[in-house]
Amino acid sequence: MNAPTGVRRQHKLRQLPRRVCPVQDETTHSYIRRLADANHLPTPDLISHLSPLGAGKVRRRSEVPVDDLAIVSGIAPVRLAYALPEIRDQFADQSALRILGRPTVGYPNRTCPPCRRCMAAKGINGPVTVWARQDRNVCLHHQLWIGRGVHTPGDQLDLSDLPQIAQAQTRHRNLIRRHGHHPAEVFYENAREIIDWSSNHPNSDTARTSRLRYLFDREQTQRLPRSYDYAAYYPEVAGVLSVLVSPFWQHLAISEDPTQQEAFFRQVAANGLTNGAPWRNTPLRNWIDRLRWDRATGESITRGNMTGSDAVEPPDTEHDQTQTWPIMPEKTRANDSHPIWATAAQRQSDGP
């Protein structure tokens, strides 16, 4: 148990009265906050107690020593290292941790609340934040959307009457088992952009629009969290992803043979891209060009931008037949440059 380099600890660490177990893949700050709340302590004071850095220095969550946190929490260091990804590297015996397939810290993984019903079953009623991979979108046990767009437990969408979304989660996981995590991560955002480009108009005749209208009617509201929209077209995203990750269909996509290219476009249309001609889908054309460049140069294919918003509203189609779904900006990555939902004029310039 050592304090940070150059800082001498002036107090002896002791276990707090109330013991709090970490949630799998929980962020360090989330766990320390829950530990502090359970023991009626201000979170900043507990962090300072664990990591007594010099005045003016930035205190990062990873700088909290795992051994010190183990003493204060009463949880074994190996258990903390397994549960908290941000301090996992501090654990000396990495071979003792079975972390293959567990989320790591940073992009493309994200921080989000876990399934609220899973937490309730554990007796946890306060806020919890965990690290999650891109393929963690549905809690199959409780039929809740816990994927992209979920910032609070209230954003988690009940999918009990939308079984096709839960089925898409199973299909997504099967793709990862077959092709590996890396290809699925690389091409997931491409698949999402391809479907979003073809179905983002509220008057389009797509499964996404049908599901959103059903959700507005079911919730009896004029405003929904953005997570509802992401869930609404997830089945089609999983379908297109099944084509993009396949080496066979990748070969046909960049082929110079028109017959093979046509077969590729038919496969994309049969697996989710039901609106518009696939060969005129701008994100799909860009993906093919990047894949062709990747194969020619040996460089890594780039990911698409990740943009979005917090909420959507139903359109007033009775008065405006060209209106798009109104949205509000949400926090995005710094290099995001274009909106997720194109205007009608932009879509017309790109093609149907």
PDB file of N, CA and C in Angstrom, residues 241-330:
ATOM      1  N   LEU A 241     -24.893  -4.794 -40.284  1.00  0.00           N
ATOM      2  CA  LEU A 241     -23.606  -5.166 -39.712  1.00  0.00           C
ATOM      3  C   LEU A 241     -23.233  -6.597 -40.070  1.00  0.00           C
ATOM      4  N   SER A 242     -24.218  -7.474 -40.140  1.00  0.00           N
ATOM      5  CA  SER A 242     -23.943  -8.870 -40.498  1.00  0.00           C
ATOM      6  C   SER A 242     -23.339  -8.990 -41.895  1.00  0.00           C
ATOM      7  N   VAL A 243     -23.642  -8.027 -42.768  1.00  0.00           N
ATOM      8  CA  VAL A 243     -23.065  -8.024 -44.119  1.00  0.00           C
ATOM      9  C   VAL A 243     -21.683  -7.380 -44.112  1.00  0.00           C
ATOM     10  N   LEU A 244     -21.555  -6.260 -43.396  1.00  0.00           N
ATOM     11  CA  LEU A 244     -20.294  -5.523 -43.422  1.00  0.00           C
ATOM     12  C   LEU A 244     -19.140  -6.301 -42.798  1.00  0.00           C
ATOM     13  N   VAL A 245     -19.403  -7.118 -41.787  1.00  0.00           N
ATOM     14  CA  VAL A 245     -18.309  -7.836 -41.111  1.00  0.00           C
ATOM     15  C   VAL A 245     -17.926  -9.117 -41.831  1.00  0.00           C
ATOM     16  N   SER A 246     -18.702  -9.532 -42.806  1.00  0.00           N
ATOM     17  CA  SER A 246     -18.440 -10.791 -43.494  1.00  0.00           C
ATOM     18  C   SER A 246     -17.330 -10.616 -44.538  1.00  0.00           C
ATOM     19  N   PRO A 247     -16.234 -11.367 -44.443  1.00  0.00           N
ATOM     20  CA  PRO A 247     -15.181 -11.278 -45.467  1.00  0.00           C
ATOM     21  C   PRO A 247     -15.705 -11.594 -46.870  1.00  0.00           C
ATOM     22  N   PHE A 248     -16.665 -12.501 -46.961  1.00  0.00           N
ATOM     23  CA  PHE A 248     -17.208 -12.853 -48.272  1.00  0.00           C
ATOM     24  C   PHE A 248     -17.890 -11.655 -48.925  1.00  0.00           C
ATOM     25  N   TRP A 249     -18.756 -10.977 -48.148  1.00  0.00           N
ATOM     26  CA  TRP A 249     -19.468  -9.836 -48.719  1.00  0.00           C
ATOM     27  C   TRP A 249     -18.560  -8.623 -48.880  1.00  0.00           C
ATOM     28  N   GLN A 250     -17.521  -8.521 -48.086  1.00  0.00           N
ATOM     29  CA  GLN A 250     -16.533  -7.459 -48.286  1.00  0.00           C
ATOM     30  C   GLN A 250     -15.843  -7.634 -49.636  1.00  0.00           C
ATOM     31  N   HIS A 251     -15.522  -8.883 -49.962  1.00  0.00           N
ATOM     32  CA  HIS A 251     -14.878  -9.155 -51.246  1.00  0.00           C
ATOM     33  C   HIS A 251     -15.785  -8.761 -52.410  1.00  0.00           C
ATOM     34  N   LEU A 252     -17.066  -9.067 -52.298  1.00  0.00           N
ATOM     35  CA  LEU A 252     -17.999  -8.705 -53.371  1.00  0.00           C
ATOM     36  C   LEU A 252     -18.214  -7.196 -53.429  1.00  0.00           C
ATOM     37  N   ALA A 253     -18.149  -6.524 -52.290  1.00  0.00           N
ATOM     38  CA  ALA A 253     -18.395  -5.085 -52.248  1.00  0.00           C
ATOM     39  C   ALA A 253     -17.356  -4.309 -53.043  1.00  0.00           C
ATOM     40  N   ILE A 254     -16.096  -4.745 -53.017  1.00  0.00           N
ATOM     41  CA  ILE A 254     -15.034  -4.013 -53.702  1.00  0.00           C
ATOM     42  C   ILE A 254     -14.669  -4.655 -55.041  1.00  0.00           C
ATOM     43  N   SER A 255     -15.448  -5.636 -55.449  1.00  0.00           N
ATOM     44  CA  SER A 255     -15.180  -6.304 -56.718  1.00  0.00           C
ATOM     45  C   SER A 255     -15.451  -5.366 -57.894  1.00  0.00           C
ATOM     46  N   GLU A 256     -14.708  -5.552 -58.974  1.00  0.00           N
ATOM     47  CA  GLU A 256     -14.935  -4.787 -60.203  1.00  0.00           C
ATOM     48  C   GLU A 256     -15.990  -5.447 -61.083  1.00  0.00           C
ATOM     49  N   ASP A 257     -16.434  -6.633 -60.682  1.00  0.00           N
ATOM     50  CA  ASP A 257     -17.449  -7.353 -61.440  1.00  0.00           C
ATOM     51  C   ASP A 257     -18.834  -6.805 -61.071  1.00  0.00           C
ATOM     52  N   PRO A 258     -19.571  -6.224 -62.035  1.00  0.00           N
ATOM     53  CA  PRO A 258     -20.899  -5.662 -61.728  1.00  0.00           C
ATOM     54  C   PRO A 258     -21.860  -6.699 -61.147  1.00  0.00           C
ATOM     55  N   THR A 259     -21.734  -7.933 -61.566  1.00  0.00           N
ATOM     56  CA  THR A 259     -22.618  -8.974 -61.046  1.00  0.00           C
ATOM     57  C   THR A 259     -22.387  -9.197 -59.563  1.00  0.00           C
ATOM     58  N   GLN A 260     -21.127  -9.226 -59.144  1.00  0.00           N
ATOM     59  CA  GLN A 260     -20.813  -9.407 -57.731  1.00  0.00           C
ATOM     60  C   GLN A 260     -21.237  -8.182 -56.912  1.00  0.00           C
ATOM     61  N   GLN A 261     -21.041  -6.992 -57.457  1.00  0.00           N
ATOM     62  CA  GLN A 261     -21.480  -5.783 -56.754  1.00  0.00           C
ATOM     63  C   GLN A 261     -22.994  -5.784 -56.567  1.00  0.00           C
ATOM     64  N   GLU A 262     -23.706  -6.215 -57.600  1.00  0.00           N
ATOM     65  CA  GLU A 262     -25.169  -6.265 -57.502  1.00  0.00           C
ATOM     66  C   GLU A 262     -25.598  -7.267 -56.432  1.00  0.00           C
ATOM     67  N   ALA A 263     -24.902  -8.387 -56.355  1.00  0.00           N
ATOM     68  CA  ALA A 263     -25.225  -9.375 -55.334  1.00  0.00           C
ATOM     69  C   ALA A 263     -24.992  -8.800 -53.937  1.00  0.00           C
ATOM     70  N   PHE A 264     -23.934  -8.006 -53.775  1.00  0.00           N
ATOM     71  CA  PHE A 264     -23.667  -7.372 -52.487  1.00  0.00           C
ATOM     72  C   PHE A 264     -24.791  -6.404 -52.119  1.00  0.00           C
ATOM     73  N   PHE A 265     -25.204  -5.566 -53.047  1.00  0.00           N
ATOM     74  CA  PHE A 265     -26.262  -4.600 -52.764  1.00  0.00           C
ATOM     75  C   PHE A 265     -27.586  -5.298 -52.460  1.00  0.00           C
ATOM     76  N   ARG A 266     -27.861  -6.401 -53.131  1.00  0.00           N
ATOM     77  CA  ARG A 266     -29.077  -7.160 -52.828  1.00  0.00           C
ATOM     78  C   ARG A 266     -29.023  -7.717 -51.404  1.00  0.00           C
ATOM     79  N   GLN A 267     -27.838  -8.160 -50.980  1.00  0.00           N
ATOM     80  CA  GLN A 267     -27.696  -8.698 -49.635  1.00  0.00           C
ATOM     81  C   GLN A 267     -27.912  -7.608 -48.588  1.00  0.00           C
ATOM     82  N   VAL A 268     -27.395  -6.417 -48.845  1.00  0.00           N
ATOM     83  CA  VAL A 268     -27.596  -5.296 -47.912  1.00  0.00           C
ATOM     84  C   VAL A 268     -29.079  -4.955 -47.830  1.00  0.00           C
ATOM     85  N   ALA A 269     -29.753  -4.912 -48.986  1.00  0.00           N
ATOM     86  CA  ALA A 269     -31.180  -4.592 -49.002  1.00  0.00           C
ATOM     87  C   ALA A 269     -31.999  -5.644 -48.274  1.00  0.00           C
ATOM     88  N   ALA A 270     -31.563  -6.896 -48.345  1.00  0.00           N
ATOM     89  CA  ALA A 270     -32.301  -7.974 -47.693  1.00  0.00           C
ATOM     90  C   ALA A 270     -32.051  -8.030 -46.189  1.00  0.00           C
ATOM     91  N   ASN A 271     -31.065  -7.267 -45.707  1.00  0.00           N
ATOM     92  CA  ASN A 271     -30.707  -7.315 -44.290  1.00  0.00           C
ATOM     93  C   ASN A 271     -30.828  -5.965 -43.605  1.00  0.00           C
ATOM     94  N   GLY A 272     -31.840  -5.192 -43.995  1.00  0.00           N
ATOM     95  CA  GLY A 272     -32.113  -3.981 -43.237  1.00  0.00           C
ATOM     96  C   GLY A 272     -32.242  -2.706 -44.028  1.00  0.00           C
ATOM     97  N   LEU A 273     -31.529  -2.576 -45.145  1.00  0.00           N
ATOM     98  CA  LEU A 273     -31.584  -1.336 -45.917  1.00  0.00           C
ATOM     99  C   LEU A 273     -32.764  -1.406 -46.886  1.00  0.00           C
ATOM    100  N   THR A 274     -33.941  -1.125 -46.351  1.00  0.00           N
ATOM    101  CA  THR A 274     -35.176  -1.319 -47.117  1.00  0.00           C
ATOM    102  C   THR A 274     -35.667  -0.058 -47.791  1.00  0.00           C
ATOM    103  N   ASN A 275     -35.076   1.096 -47.506  1.00  0.00           N
ATOM    104  CA  ASN A 275     -35.547   2.357 -48.061  1.00  0.00           C
ATOM    105  C   ASN A 275     -34.495   2.959 -48.980  1.00  0.00           C
ATOM    106  N   GLY A 276     -34.817   3.102 -50.260  1.00  0.00           N
ATOM    107  CA  GLY A 276     -33.879   3.655 -51.216  1.00  0.00           C
ATOM    108  C   GLY A 276     -32.982   2.597 -51.830  1.00  0.00           C
ATOM    109  N   ALA A 277     -32.364   2.954 -52.943  1.00  0.00           N
ATOM    110  CA  ALA A 277     -31.464   2.033 -53.632  1.00  0.00           C
ATOM    111  C   ALA A 277     -30.140   1.950 -52.868  1.00  0.00           C
ATOM    112  N   PRO A 278     -29.683   0.752 -52.519  1.00  0.00           N
ATOM    113  CA  PRO A 278     -28.443   0.636 -51.743  1.00  0.00           C
ATOM    114  C   PRO A 278     -27.244   1.300 -52.420  1.00  0.00           C
ATOM    115  N   TRP A 279     -27.155   1.209 -53.740  1.00  0.00           N
ATOM    116  CA  TRP A 279     -25.992   1.763 -54.434  1.00  0.00           C
ATOM    117  C   TRP A 279     -25.995   3.296 -54.434  1.00  0.00           C
ATOM    118  N   ARG A 280     -27.114   3.913 -53.988  1.00  0.00           N
ATOM    119  CA  ARG A 280     -27.177   5.365 -53.897  1.00  0.00           C
ATOM    120  C   ARG A 280     -27.128   5.841 -52.444  1.00  0.00           C
ATOM    121  N   ASN A 281     -26.859   4.932 -51.533  1.00  0.00           N
ATOM    122  CA  ASN A 281     -26.741   5.276 -50.126  1.00  0.00           C
ATOM    123  C   ASN A 281     -25.332   5.837 -49.878  1.00  0.00           C
ATOM    124  N   THR A 282     -25.243   7.112 -49.546  1.00  0.00           N
ATOM    125  CA  THR A 282     -23.944   7.780 -49.427  1.00  0.00           C
ATOM    126  C   THR A 282     -23.028   7.138 -48.385  1.00  0.00           C
ATOM    127  N   PRO A 283     -23.477   6.872 -47.144  1.00  0.00           N
ATOM    128  CA  PRO A 283     -22.573   6.212 -46.195  1.00  0.00           C
ATOM    129  C   PRO A 283     -22.104   4.844 -46.668  1.00  0.00           C
ATOM    130  N   LEU A 284     -22.973   4.104 -47.378  1.00  0.00           N
ATOM    131  CA  LEU A 284     -22.564   2.797 -47.878  1.00  0.00           C
ATOM    132  C   LEU A 284     -21.518   2.952 -48.973  1.00  0.00           C
ATOM    133  N   ARG A 285     -21.714   3.922 -49.869  1.00  0.00           N
ATOM    134  CA  ARG A 285     -20.705   4.168 -50.901  1.00  0.00           C
ATOM    135  C   ARG A 285     -19.377   4.581 -50.268  1.00  0.00           C
ATOM    136  N   ASN A 286     -19.446   5.430 -49.235  1.00  0.00           N
ATOM    137  CA  ASN A 286     -18.217   5.849 -48.566  1.00  0.00           C
ATOM    138  C   ASN A 286     -17.525   4.664 -47.895  1.00  0.00           C
ATOM    139  N   TRP A 287     -18.323   3.755 -47.318  1.00  0.00           N
ATOM    140  CA  TRP A 287     -17.739   2.578 -46.678  1.00  0.00           C
ATOM    141  C   TRP A 287     -17.025   1.717 -47.710  1.00  0.00           C
ATOM    142  N   ILE A 288     -17.634   1.526 -48.869  1.00  0.00           N
ATOM    143  CA  ILE A 288     -17.006   0.721 -49.927  1.00  0.00           C
ATOM    144  C   ILE A 288     -15.705   1.363 -50.375  1.00  0.00           C
ATOM    145  N   ASP A 289     -15.716   2.695 -50.551  1.00  0.00           N
ATOM    146  CA  ASP A 289     -14.504   3.395 -50.972  1.00  0.00           C
ATOM    147  C   ASP A 289     -13.404   3.259 -49.927  1.00  0.00           C
ATOM    148  N   ARG A 290     -13.764   3.382 -48.641  1.00  0.00           N
ATOM    149  CA  ARG A 290     -12.760   3.249 -47.587  1.00  0.00           C
ATOM    150  C   ARG A 290     -12.229   1.824 -47.501  1.00  0.00           C
ATOM    151  N   LEU A 291     -13.137   0.848 -47.690  1.00  0.00           N
ATOM    152  CA  LEU A 291     -12.702  -0.554 -47.667  1.00  0.00           C
ATOM    153  C   LEU A 291     -11.762  -0.837 -48.836  1.00  0.00           C
ATOM    154  N   ARG A 292     -12.081  -0.299 -50.001  1.00  0.00           N
ATOM    155  CA  ARG A 292     -11.221  -0.487 -51.171  1.00  0.00           C
ATOM    156  C   ARG A 292      -9.851   0.148 -50.937  1.00  0.00           C
ATOM    157  N   TRP A 293      -9.850   1.342 -50.321  1.00  0.00           N
ATOM    158  CA  TRP A 293      -8.586   2.005 -49.997  1.00  0.00           C
ATOM    159  C   TRP A 293      -7.812   1.204 -48.954  1.00  0.00           C
ATOM    160  N   ASP A 294      -8.497   0.660 -48.000  1.00  0.00           N
ATOM    161  CA  ASP A 294      -7.879  -0.144 -46.959  1.00  0.00           C
ATOM    162  C   ASP A 294      -7.179  -1.349 -47.552  1.00  0.00           C
ATOM    163  N   ARG A 295      -7.854  -2.028 -48.464  1.00  0.00           N
ATOM    164  CA  ARG A 295      -7.264  -3.223 -49.077  1.00  0.00           C
ATOM    165  C   ARG A 295      -6.091  -2.861 -49.985  1.00  0.00           C
ATOM    166  N   ALA A 296      -6.160  -1.676 -50.602  1.00  0.00           N
ATOM    167  CA  ALA A 296      -5.104  -1.289 -51.539  1.00  0.00           C
ATOM    168  C   ALA A 296      -3.851  -0.791 -50.828  1.00  0.00           C
ATOM    169  N   THR A 297      -4.019  -0.144 -49.675  1.00  0.00           N
ATOM    170  CA  THR A 297      -2.892   0.482 -48.991  1.00  0.00           C
ATOM    171  C   THR A 297      -2.464  -0.248 -47.727  1.00  0.00           C
ATOM    172  N   GLY A 298      -3.332  -1.120 -47.204  1.00  0.00           N
ATOM    173  CA  GLY A 298      -3.026  -1.800 -45.956  1.00  0.00           C
ATOM    174  C   GLY A 298      -3.296  -0.964 -44.728  1.00  0.00           C
ATOM    175  N   GLU A 299      -3.898   0.233 -44.898  1.00  0.00           N
ATOM    176  CA  GLU A 299      -4.216   1.084 -43.762  1.00  0.00           C
ATOM    177  C   GLU A 299      -5.533   0.653 -43.135  1.00  0.00           C
ATOM    178  N   SER A 300      -5.773   1.103 -41.888  1.00  0.00           N
ATOM    179  CA  SER A 300      -6.990   0.749 -41.166  1.00  0.00           C
ATOM    180  C   SER A 300      -8.154   1.565 -41.694  1.00  0.00           C
ATOM    181  N   ILE A 301      -9.276   0.914 -41.859  1.00  0.00           N
ATOM    182  CA  ILE A 301     -10.471   1.609 -42.297  1.00  0.00           C
ATOM    183  C   ILE A 301     -10.942   2.528 -41.176  1.00  0.00           C
ATOM    184  N   THR A 302     -11.384   3.721 -41.536  1.00  0.00           N
ATOM    185  CA  THR A 302     -11.766   4.703 -40.526  1.00  0.00           C
ATOM    186  C   THR A 302     -13.188   4.486 -40.084  1.00  0.00           C
ATOM    187  N   ARG A 303     -13.492   4.948 -38.865  1.00  0.00           N
ATOM    188  CA  ARG A 303     -14.852   4.892 -38.344  1.00  0.00           C
ATOM    189  C   ARG A 303     -15.575   6.168 -38.705  1.00  0.00           C
ATOM    190  N   GLY A 304     -16.889   6.099 -38.729  1.00  0.00           N
ATOM    191  CA  GLY A 304     -17.694   7.285 -38.955  1.00  0.00           C
ATOM    192  C   GLY A 304     -17.791   8.124 -37.708  1.00  0.00           C
ATOM    193  N   ASN A 305     -18.280   9.353 -37.878  1.00  0.00           N
ATOM    194  CA  ASN A 305     -18.475  10.235 -36.744  1.00  0.00           C
ATOM    195  C   ASN A 305     -19.607   9.732 -35.868  1.00  0.00           C
ATOM    196  N   MET A 306     -19.577  10.099 -34.588  1.00  0.00           N
ATOM    197  CA  MET A 306     -20.624   9.730 -33.655  1.00  0.00           C
ATOM    198  C   MET A 306     -21.302  11.000 -33.177  1.00  0.00           C
ATOM    199  N   THR A 307     -22.517  11.231 -33.631  1.00  0.00           N
ATOM    200  CA  THR A 307     -23.258  12.410 -33.227  1.00  0.00           C
ATOM    201  C   THR A 307     -24.614  11.991 -32.761  1.00  0.00           C
ATOM    202  N   GLY A 308     -25.344  12.908 -32.167  1.00  0.00           N
ATOM    203  CA  GLY A 308     -26.670  12.540 -31.699  1.00  0.00           C
ATOM    204  C   GLY A 308     -27.319  13.661 -30.937  1.00  0.00           C
ATOM    205  N   SER A 309     -28.397  13.362 -30.253  1.00  0.00           N
ATOM    206  CA  SER A 309     -29.102  14.348 -29.464  1.00  0.00           C
ATOM    207  C   SER A 309     -29.827  13.661 -28.327  1.00  0.00           C
ATOM    208  N   ASP A 310     -30.415  14.438 -27.449  1.00  0.00           N
ATOM    209  CA  ASP A 310     -31.038  13.892 -26.253  1.00  0.00           C
ATOM    210  C   ASP A 310     -32.491  13.510 -26.439  1.00  0.00           C
ATOM    211  N   ALA A 311     -33.207  14.133 -27.343  1.00  0.00           N
ATOM    212  CA  ALA A 311     -34.647  13.905 -27.418  1.00  0.00           C
ATOM    213  C   ALA A 311     -35.159  14.088 -28.824  1.00  0.00           C
ATOM    214  N   VAL A 312     -36.291  13.475 -29.122  1.00  0.00           N
ATOM    215  CA  VAL A 312     -36.962  13.626 -30.405  1.00  0.00           C
ATOM    216  C   VAL A 312     -38.417  13.960 -30.150  1.00  0.00           C
ATOM    217  N   GLU A 313     -39.038  14.602 -31.102  1.00  0.00           N
ATOM    218  CA  GLU A 313     -40.442  14.935 -31.010  1.00  0.00           C
ATOM    219  C   GLU A 313     -41.145  14.463 -32.271  1.00  0.00           C
ATOM    220  N   PRO A 314     -42.429  14.126 -32.195  1.00  0.00           N
ATOM    221  CA  PRO A 314     -43.146  13.697 -33.378  1.00  0.00           C
ATOM    222  C   PRO A 314     -43.398  14.872 -34.307  1.00  0.00           C
ATOM    223  N   PRO A 315     -43.392  14.663 -35.637  1.00  0.00           N
ATOM    224  CA  PRO A 315     -43.613  15.766 -36.569  1.00  0.00           C
ATOM    225  C   PRO A 315     -45.090  16.094 -36.714  1.00  0.00           C
ATOM    226  N   ASP A 316     -45.368  17.310 -37.106  1.00  0.00           N
ATOM    227  CA  ASP A 316     -46.731  17.709 -37.406  1.00  0.00           C
ATOM    228  C   ASP A 316     -46.957  17.477 -38.893  1.00  0.00           C
ATOM    229  N   THR A 317     -47.146  16.208 -39.260  1.00  0.00           N
ATOM    230  CA  THR A 317     -47.231  15.855 -40.670  1.00  0.00           C
ATOM    231  C   THR A 317     -48.473  16.402 -41.339  1.00  0.00           C
ATOM    232  N   GLU A 318     -49.458  16.795 -40.547  1.00  0.00           N
ATOM    233  CA  GLU A 318     -50.672  17.333 -41.133  1.00  0.00           C
ATOM    234  C   GLU A 318     -50.413  18.684 -41.798  1.00  0.00           C
ATOM    235  N   HIS A 319     -49.392  19.428 -41.273  1.00  0.00           N
ATOM    236  CA  HIS A 319     -49.121  20.750 -41.787  1.00  0.00           C
ATOM    237  C   HIS A 319     -47.828  20.830 -42.582  1.00  0.00           C
ATOM    238  N   ASP A 320     -46.915  19.921 -42.346  1.00  0.00           N
ATOM    239  CA  ASP A 320     -45.625  19.990 -43.019  1.00  0.00           C
ATOM    240  C   ASP A 320     -45.177  18.588 -43.389  1.00  0.00           C
ATOM    241  N   GLN A 321     -45.254  18.264 -44.665  1.00  0.00           N
ATOM    242  CA  GLN A 321     -44.923  16.917 -45.119  1.00  0.00           C
ATOM    243  C   GLN A 321     -43.425  16.727 -45.311  1.00  0.00           C
ATOM    244  N   THR A 322     -42.613  17.810 -45.195  1.00  0.00           N
ATOM    245  CA  THR A 322     -41.165  17.684 -45.384  1.00  0.00           C
ATOM    246  C   THR A 322     -40.408  17.857 -44.082  1.00  0.00           C
ATOM    247  N   GLN A 323     -41.110  17.945 -42.966  1.00  0.00           N
ATOM    248  CA  GLN A 323     -40.467  18.197 -41.685  1.00  0.00           C
ATOM    249  C   GLN A 323     -39.683  16.983 -41.214  1.00  0.00           C
ATOM    250  N   THR A 324     -38.523  17.247 -40.617  1.00  0.00           N
ATOM    251  CA  THR A 324     -37.737  16.166 -40.016  1.00  0.00           C
ATOM    252  C   THR A 324     -38.068  16.085 -38.532  1.00  0.00           C
ATOM    253  N   TRP A 325     -37.623  14.985 -37.891  1.00  0.00           N
ATOM    254  CA  TRP A 325     -37.857  14.848 -36.453  1.00  0.00           C
ATOM    255  C   TRP A 325     -37.067  15.932 -35.727  1.00  0.00           C
ATOM    256  N   PRO A 326     -37.703  16.858 -34.989  1.00  0.00           N
ATOM    257  CA  PRO A 326     -36.953  17.883 -34.255  1.00  0.00           C
ATOM    258  C   PRO A 326     -36.104  17.230 -33.168  1.00  0.00           C
ATOM    259  N   ILE A 327     -34.887  17.682 -33.015  1.00  0.00           N
ATOM    260  CA  ILE A 327     -33.987  17.116 -32.014  1.00  0.00           C
ATOM    261  C   ILE A 327     -33.244  18.232 -31.302  1.00  0.00           C
ATOM    262  N   MET A 328     -32.672  17.909 -30.144  1.00  0.00           N
ATOM    263  CA  MET A 328     -31.843  18.841 -29.394  1.00  0.00           C
ATOM    264  C   MET A 328     -30.432  18.306 -29.353  1.00  0.00           C
ATOM    265  N   PRO A 329     -29.419  19.197 -29.385  1.00  0.00           N
ATOM    266  CA  PRO A 329     -28.027  18.721 -29.380  1.00  0.00           C
ATOM    267  C   PRO A 329     -27.708  17.975 -28.109  1.00  0.00           C
ATOM    268  N   GLU A 330     -26.847  16.964 -28.243  1.00  0.00           N
ATOM    269  CA  GLU A 330     -26.340  16.270 -27.070  1.00  0.00           C
ATOM    270  C   GLU A 330     -24.833  16.349 -27.083  1.00  0.00           C
TER     271      GLU A 330
END
